[in-house]
Short mmCIF file of C-alpha atoms and ligand atoms in Angstrom, two decimals:
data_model
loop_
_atom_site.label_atom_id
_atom_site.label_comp_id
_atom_site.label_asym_id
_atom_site.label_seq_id
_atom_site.Cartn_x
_atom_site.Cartn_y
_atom_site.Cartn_z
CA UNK A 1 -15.20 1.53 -2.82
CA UNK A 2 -13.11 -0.91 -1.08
CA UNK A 3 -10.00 0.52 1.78
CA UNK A 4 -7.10 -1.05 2.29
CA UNK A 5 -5.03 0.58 4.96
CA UNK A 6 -1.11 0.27 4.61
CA UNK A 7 0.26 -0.10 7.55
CA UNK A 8 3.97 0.10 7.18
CA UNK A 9 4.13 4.04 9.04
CA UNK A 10 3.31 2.60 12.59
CA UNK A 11 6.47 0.38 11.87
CA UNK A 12 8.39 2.91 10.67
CA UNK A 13 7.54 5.05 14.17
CA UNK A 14 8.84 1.61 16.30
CA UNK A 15 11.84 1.65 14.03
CA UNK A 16 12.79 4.82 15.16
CA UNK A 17 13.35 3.18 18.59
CA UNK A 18 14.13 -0.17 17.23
CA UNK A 19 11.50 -1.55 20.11
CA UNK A 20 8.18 -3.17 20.24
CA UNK A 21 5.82 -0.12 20.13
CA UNK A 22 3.88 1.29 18.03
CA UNK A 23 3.16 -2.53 17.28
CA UNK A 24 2.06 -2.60 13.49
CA UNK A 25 0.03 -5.88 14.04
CA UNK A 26 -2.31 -4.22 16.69
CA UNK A 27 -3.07 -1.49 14.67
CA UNK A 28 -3.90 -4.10 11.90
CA UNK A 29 -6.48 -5.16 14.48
CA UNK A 30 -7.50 -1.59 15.09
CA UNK A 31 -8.04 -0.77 11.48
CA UNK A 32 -9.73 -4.65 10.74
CA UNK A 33 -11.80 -2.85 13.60
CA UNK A 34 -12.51 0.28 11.97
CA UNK A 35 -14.20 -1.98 8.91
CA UNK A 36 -11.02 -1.66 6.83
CA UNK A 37 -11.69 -4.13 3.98
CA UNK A 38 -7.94 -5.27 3.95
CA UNK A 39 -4.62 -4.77 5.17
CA UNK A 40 -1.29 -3.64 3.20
CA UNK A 41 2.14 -3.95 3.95
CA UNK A 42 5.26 -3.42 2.02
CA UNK A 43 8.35 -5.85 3.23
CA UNK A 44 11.28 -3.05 1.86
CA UNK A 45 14.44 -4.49 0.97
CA UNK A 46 16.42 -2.23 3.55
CA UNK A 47 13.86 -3.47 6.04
CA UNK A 48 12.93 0.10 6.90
CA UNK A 49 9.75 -0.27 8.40
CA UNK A 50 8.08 -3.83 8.41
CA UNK A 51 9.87 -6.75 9.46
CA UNK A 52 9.82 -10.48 8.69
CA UNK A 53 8.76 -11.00 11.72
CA UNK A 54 5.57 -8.46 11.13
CA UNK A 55 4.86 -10.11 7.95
CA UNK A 56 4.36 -13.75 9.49
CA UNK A 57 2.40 -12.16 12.80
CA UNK A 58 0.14 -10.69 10.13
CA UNK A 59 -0.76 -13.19 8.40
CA UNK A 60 -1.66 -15.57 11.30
CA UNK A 61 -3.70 -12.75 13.27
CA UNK A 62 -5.66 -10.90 10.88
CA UNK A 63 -9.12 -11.75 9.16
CA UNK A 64 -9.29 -10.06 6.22
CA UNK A 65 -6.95 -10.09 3.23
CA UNK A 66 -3.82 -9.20 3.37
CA UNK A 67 -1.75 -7.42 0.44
CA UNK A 68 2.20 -7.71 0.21
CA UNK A 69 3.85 -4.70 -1.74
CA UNK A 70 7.11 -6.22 -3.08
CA UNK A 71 9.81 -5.72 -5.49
CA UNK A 72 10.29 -8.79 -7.52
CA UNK A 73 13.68 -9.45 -6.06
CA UNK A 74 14.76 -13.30 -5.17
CA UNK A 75 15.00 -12.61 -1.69
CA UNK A 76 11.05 -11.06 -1.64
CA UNK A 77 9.49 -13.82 -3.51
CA UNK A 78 10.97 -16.47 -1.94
CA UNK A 79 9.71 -14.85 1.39
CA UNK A 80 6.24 -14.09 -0.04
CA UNK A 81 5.51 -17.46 -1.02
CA UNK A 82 6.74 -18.63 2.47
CA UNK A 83 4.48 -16.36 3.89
CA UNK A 84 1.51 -16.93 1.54
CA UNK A 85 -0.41 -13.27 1.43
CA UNK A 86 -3.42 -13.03 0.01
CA UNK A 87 -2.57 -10.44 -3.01
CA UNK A 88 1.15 -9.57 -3.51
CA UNK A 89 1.68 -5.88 -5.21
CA UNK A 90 4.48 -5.56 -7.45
CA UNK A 91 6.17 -2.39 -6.92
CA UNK A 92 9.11 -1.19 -8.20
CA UNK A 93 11.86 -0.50 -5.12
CA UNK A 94 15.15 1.84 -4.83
CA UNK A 95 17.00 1.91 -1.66
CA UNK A 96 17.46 5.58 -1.45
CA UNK A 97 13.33 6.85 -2.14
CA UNK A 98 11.74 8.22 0.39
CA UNK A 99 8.94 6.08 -0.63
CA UNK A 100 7.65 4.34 -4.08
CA UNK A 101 8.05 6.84 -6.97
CA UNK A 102 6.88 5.54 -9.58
CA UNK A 103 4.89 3.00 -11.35
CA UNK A 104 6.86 -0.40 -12.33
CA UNK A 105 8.22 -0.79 -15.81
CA UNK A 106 5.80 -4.09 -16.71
CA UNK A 107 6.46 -3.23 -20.61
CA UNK A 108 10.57 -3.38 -20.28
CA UNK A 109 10.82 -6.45 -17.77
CA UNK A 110 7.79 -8.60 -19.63
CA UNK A 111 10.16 -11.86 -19.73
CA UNK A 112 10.43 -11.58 -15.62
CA UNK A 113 7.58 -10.38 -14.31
CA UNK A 114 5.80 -13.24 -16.67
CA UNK A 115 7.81 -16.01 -14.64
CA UNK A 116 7.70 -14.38 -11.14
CA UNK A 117 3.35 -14.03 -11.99
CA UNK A 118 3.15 -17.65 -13.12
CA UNK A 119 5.23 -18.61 -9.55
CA UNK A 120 2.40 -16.72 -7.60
CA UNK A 121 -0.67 -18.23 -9.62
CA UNK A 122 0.66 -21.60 -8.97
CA UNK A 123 1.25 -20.72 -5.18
CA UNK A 124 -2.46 -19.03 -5.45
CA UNK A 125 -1.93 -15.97 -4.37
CA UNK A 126 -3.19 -13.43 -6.82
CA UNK A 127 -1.20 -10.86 -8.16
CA UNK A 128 -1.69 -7.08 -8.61
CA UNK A 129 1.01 -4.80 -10.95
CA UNK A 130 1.73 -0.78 -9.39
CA UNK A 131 1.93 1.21 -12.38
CA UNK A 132 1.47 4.92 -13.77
CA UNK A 133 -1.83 4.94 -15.64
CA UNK A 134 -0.27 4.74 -18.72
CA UNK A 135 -1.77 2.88 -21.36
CA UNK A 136 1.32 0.68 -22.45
CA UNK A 137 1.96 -0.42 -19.22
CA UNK A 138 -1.61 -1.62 -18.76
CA UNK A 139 -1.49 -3.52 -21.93
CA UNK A 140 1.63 -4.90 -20.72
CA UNK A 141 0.36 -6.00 -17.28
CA UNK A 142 -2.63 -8.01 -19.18
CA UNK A 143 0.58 -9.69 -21.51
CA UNK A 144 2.03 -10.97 -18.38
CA UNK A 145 -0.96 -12.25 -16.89
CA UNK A 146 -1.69 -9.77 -14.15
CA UNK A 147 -4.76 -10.20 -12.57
CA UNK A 148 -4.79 -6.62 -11.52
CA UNK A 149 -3.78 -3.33 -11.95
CA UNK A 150 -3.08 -0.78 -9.16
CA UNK A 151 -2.87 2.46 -10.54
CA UNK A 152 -0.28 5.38 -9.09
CA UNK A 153 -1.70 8.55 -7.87
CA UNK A 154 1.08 10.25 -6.56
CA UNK A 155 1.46 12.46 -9.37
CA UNK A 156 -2.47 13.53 -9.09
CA UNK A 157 -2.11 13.75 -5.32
CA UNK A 158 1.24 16.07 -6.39
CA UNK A 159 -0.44 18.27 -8.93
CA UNK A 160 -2.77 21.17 -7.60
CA UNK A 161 -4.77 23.32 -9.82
CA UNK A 162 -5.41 22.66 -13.83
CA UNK A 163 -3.18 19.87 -14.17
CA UNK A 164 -5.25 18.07 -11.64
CA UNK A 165 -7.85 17.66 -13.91
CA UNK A 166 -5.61 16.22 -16.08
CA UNK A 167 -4.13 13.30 -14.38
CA UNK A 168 -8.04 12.41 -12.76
CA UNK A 169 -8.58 11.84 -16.59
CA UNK A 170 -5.63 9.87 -17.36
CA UNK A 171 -6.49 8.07 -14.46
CA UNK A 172 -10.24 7.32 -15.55
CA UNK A 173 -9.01 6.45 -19.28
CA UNK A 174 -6.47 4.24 -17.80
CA UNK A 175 -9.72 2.48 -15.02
CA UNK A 176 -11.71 2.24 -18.48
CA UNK A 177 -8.90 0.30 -20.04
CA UNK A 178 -8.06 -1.87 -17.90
CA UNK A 179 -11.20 -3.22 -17.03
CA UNK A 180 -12.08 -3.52 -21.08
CA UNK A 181 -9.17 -6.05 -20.65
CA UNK A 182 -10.27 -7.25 -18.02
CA UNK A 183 -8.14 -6.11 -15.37
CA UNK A 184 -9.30 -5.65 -11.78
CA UNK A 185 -8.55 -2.00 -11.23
CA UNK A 186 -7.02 -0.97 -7.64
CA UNK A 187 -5.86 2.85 -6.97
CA UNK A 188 -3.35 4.57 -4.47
CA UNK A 189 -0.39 6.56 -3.56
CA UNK A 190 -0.83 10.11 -1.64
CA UNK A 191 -4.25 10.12 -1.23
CA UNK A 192 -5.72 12.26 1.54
CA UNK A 193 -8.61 13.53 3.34
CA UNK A 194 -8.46 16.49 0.92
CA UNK A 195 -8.18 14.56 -2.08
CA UNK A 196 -9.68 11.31 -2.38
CA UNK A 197 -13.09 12.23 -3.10
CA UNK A 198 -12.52 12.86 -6.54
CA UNK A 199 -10.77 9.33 -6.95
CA UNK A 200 -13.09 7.52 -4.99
CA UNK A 201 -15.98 8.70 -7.77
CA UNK A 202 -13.82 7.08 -10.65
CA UNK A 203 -16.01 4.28 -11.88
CA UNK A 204 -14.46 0.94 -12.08
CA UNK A 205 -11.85 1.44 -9.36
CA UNK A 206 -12.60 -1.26 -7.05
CA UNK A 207 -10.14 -0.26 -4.01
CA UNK A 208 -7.82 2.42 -2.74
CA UNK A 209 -4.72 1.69 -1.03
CA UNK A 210 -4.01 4.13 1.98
CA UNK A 211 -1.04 4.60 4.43
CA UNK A 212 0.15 7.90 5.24
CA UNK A 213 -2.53 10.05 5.71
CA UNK A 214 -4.28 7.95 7.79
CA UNK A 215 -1.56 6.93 10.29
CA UNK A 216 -0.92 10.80 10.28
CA UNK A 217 -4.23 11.79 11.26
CA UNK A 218 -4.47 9.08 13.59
CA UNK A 219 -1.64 11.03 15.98
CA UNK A 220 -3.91 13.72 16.09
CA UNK A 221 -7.02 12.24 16.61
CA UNK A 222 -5.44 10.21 19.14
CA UNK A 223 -2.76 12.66 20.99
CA UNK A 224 -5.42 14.71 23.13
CA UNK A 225 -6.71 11.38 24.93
CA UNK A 226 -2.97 9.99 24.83
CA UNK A 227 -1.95 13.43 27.26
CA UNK A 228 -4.99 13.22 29.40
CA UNK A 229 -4.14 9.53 30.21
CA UNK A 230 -0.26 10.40 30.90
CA UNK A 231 -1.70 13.25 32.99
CA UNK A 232 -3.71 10.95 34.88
CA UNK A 233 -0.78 8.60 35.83
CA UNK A 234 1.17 12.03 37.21
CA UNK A 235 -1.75 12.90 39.71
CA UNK A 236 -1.40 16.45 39.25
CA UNK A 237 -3.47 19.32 38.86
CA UNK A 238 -3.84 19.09 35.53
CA UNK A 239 -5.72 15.16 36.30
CA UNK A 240 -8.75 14.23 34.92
CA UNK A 241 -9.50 17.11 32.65
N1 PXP B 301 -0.01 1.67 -2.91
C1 PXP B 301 1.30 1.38 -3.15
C2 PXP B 301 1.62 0.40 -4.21
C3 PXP B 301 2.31 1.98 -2.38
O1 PXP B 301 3.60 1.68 -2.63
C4 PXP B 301 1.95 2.84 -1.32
C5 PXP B 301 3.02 3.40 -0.44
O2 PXP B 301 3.58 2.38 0.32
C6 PXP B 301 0.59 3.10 -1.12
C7 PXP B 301 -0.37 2.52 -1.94
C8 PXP B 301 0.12 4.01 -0.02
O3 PXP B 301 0.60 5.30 -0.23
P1 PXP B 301 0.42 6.40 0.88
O4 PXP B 301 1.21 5.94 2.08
O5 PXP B 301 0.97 7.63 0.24
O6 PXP B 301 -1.05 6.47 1.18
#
């Protein structure tokens, strides 16, 4: 099983000061590093975390792939194919979500999402479609010539108890679909340290996409050593603990 780490939350903590640190493209470095497989970042249309700027640095400084998550707005694909990304991930995109809620609609936009695909083939950069693991919409995403599929967790990751076991098997009849299409088959969206384990033993599911919980766990596997060093720099008592 293949990890892509999204980086977009170490943006959205320099946001918050509009500066330069927490720089995103150094912890692409840290988590190329780490043996992350490749990189994913989602250029918002509100610009709420990654930047243009990000987007180009990325692309020049890391080794391993990197994956776009876009809407298929004008504005984005214009910028992707400027930018040439390895993978771009259509996602569908509202201004006011907290963060991507559901899978894209491939089955009621099939006319657009056929021409935007055909634009990134011809650019080669290979294209993957977000969506619920619903079978429609993965019949839909092999209509428009998708060469992938990533499916949505989020409402696994959301659902605790009976109904868990109910979405891992929509999710393993949707993996089994796809590929008997011959989709690639990617996975993602709320995973955690508690509950990827059960994901990760889907077969067929080539690579999961993960942001959050990682760059959340990295504050606190990070904040003891980032006190001690601040500590240091005071002199005081409390130095070199
Ligand atoms: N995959 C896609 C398509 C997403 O939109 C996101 C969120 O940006 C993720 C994976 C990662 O989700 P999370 O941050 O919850 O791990």
């Amino acid at each position: 099983m293949k990890l892509g780490v999204n980086i977009d939350h170490i943006a959205t903590l320099r946001q918050a000061r509009k500066g330069e640190k927490p720089d995103p493209i150094e912890g692409a470095l840290v988590c190329e590093k780490a043996g992350a497989d490749s990189i994913v970042c989602h250029l918002r249309e509100d610009r709420r975390h990654i930047q243009d700027k990000d987007l180009s640095l990325l692309k020049k400084v890391i080794k391993i792939p990197l994956n776009l998550e876009m809407a298929a707005t004008d504005e984005i694909i214009k910028i992707a194919l400027k930018e040439q990304p390895s993978q771009v991930t259509l996602v569908p995109e509202k201004r006011e979500e907290l963060t991507t809620e559901g899978g894209l609609d491939v089955k009621g936009n099939l006319e657009h999402l056929k021409k935007v695909i055909a634009r990134f083939k011809k650019a080669g950069i290979s294209v993957s479609l977000f969506v619920d693991p619903e079978i429609p919409q993965i019949k839909a995403s092999k209509e428009v010539d998708s060469q992938s599929v990533e499916l949505h967790t989020g409402s696994y990751a959301e659902t605790e108890g009976e109904g868990r076991a109910e979405e891992l098997k929509k999710l393993r009849e949707a993996t089994e679909f796809a590929i008997s299409l011959g989709l690639k088959v990617d996975a993602g969206h709320g995973l955690n340290y508690e509950n990827v384990v059960p994901i990760c033993q889907i077969p067929g599911i080539e690579r999961l996409n993960i942001g959050h919980s990682i760059i959340a766990r990295a504050v606190f596997a990070g904040l003891e050593e980032a006190v001690k060093e601040m500590l240091n720099l005071l002199g005081g008592e409390n130095a070199n603990r």
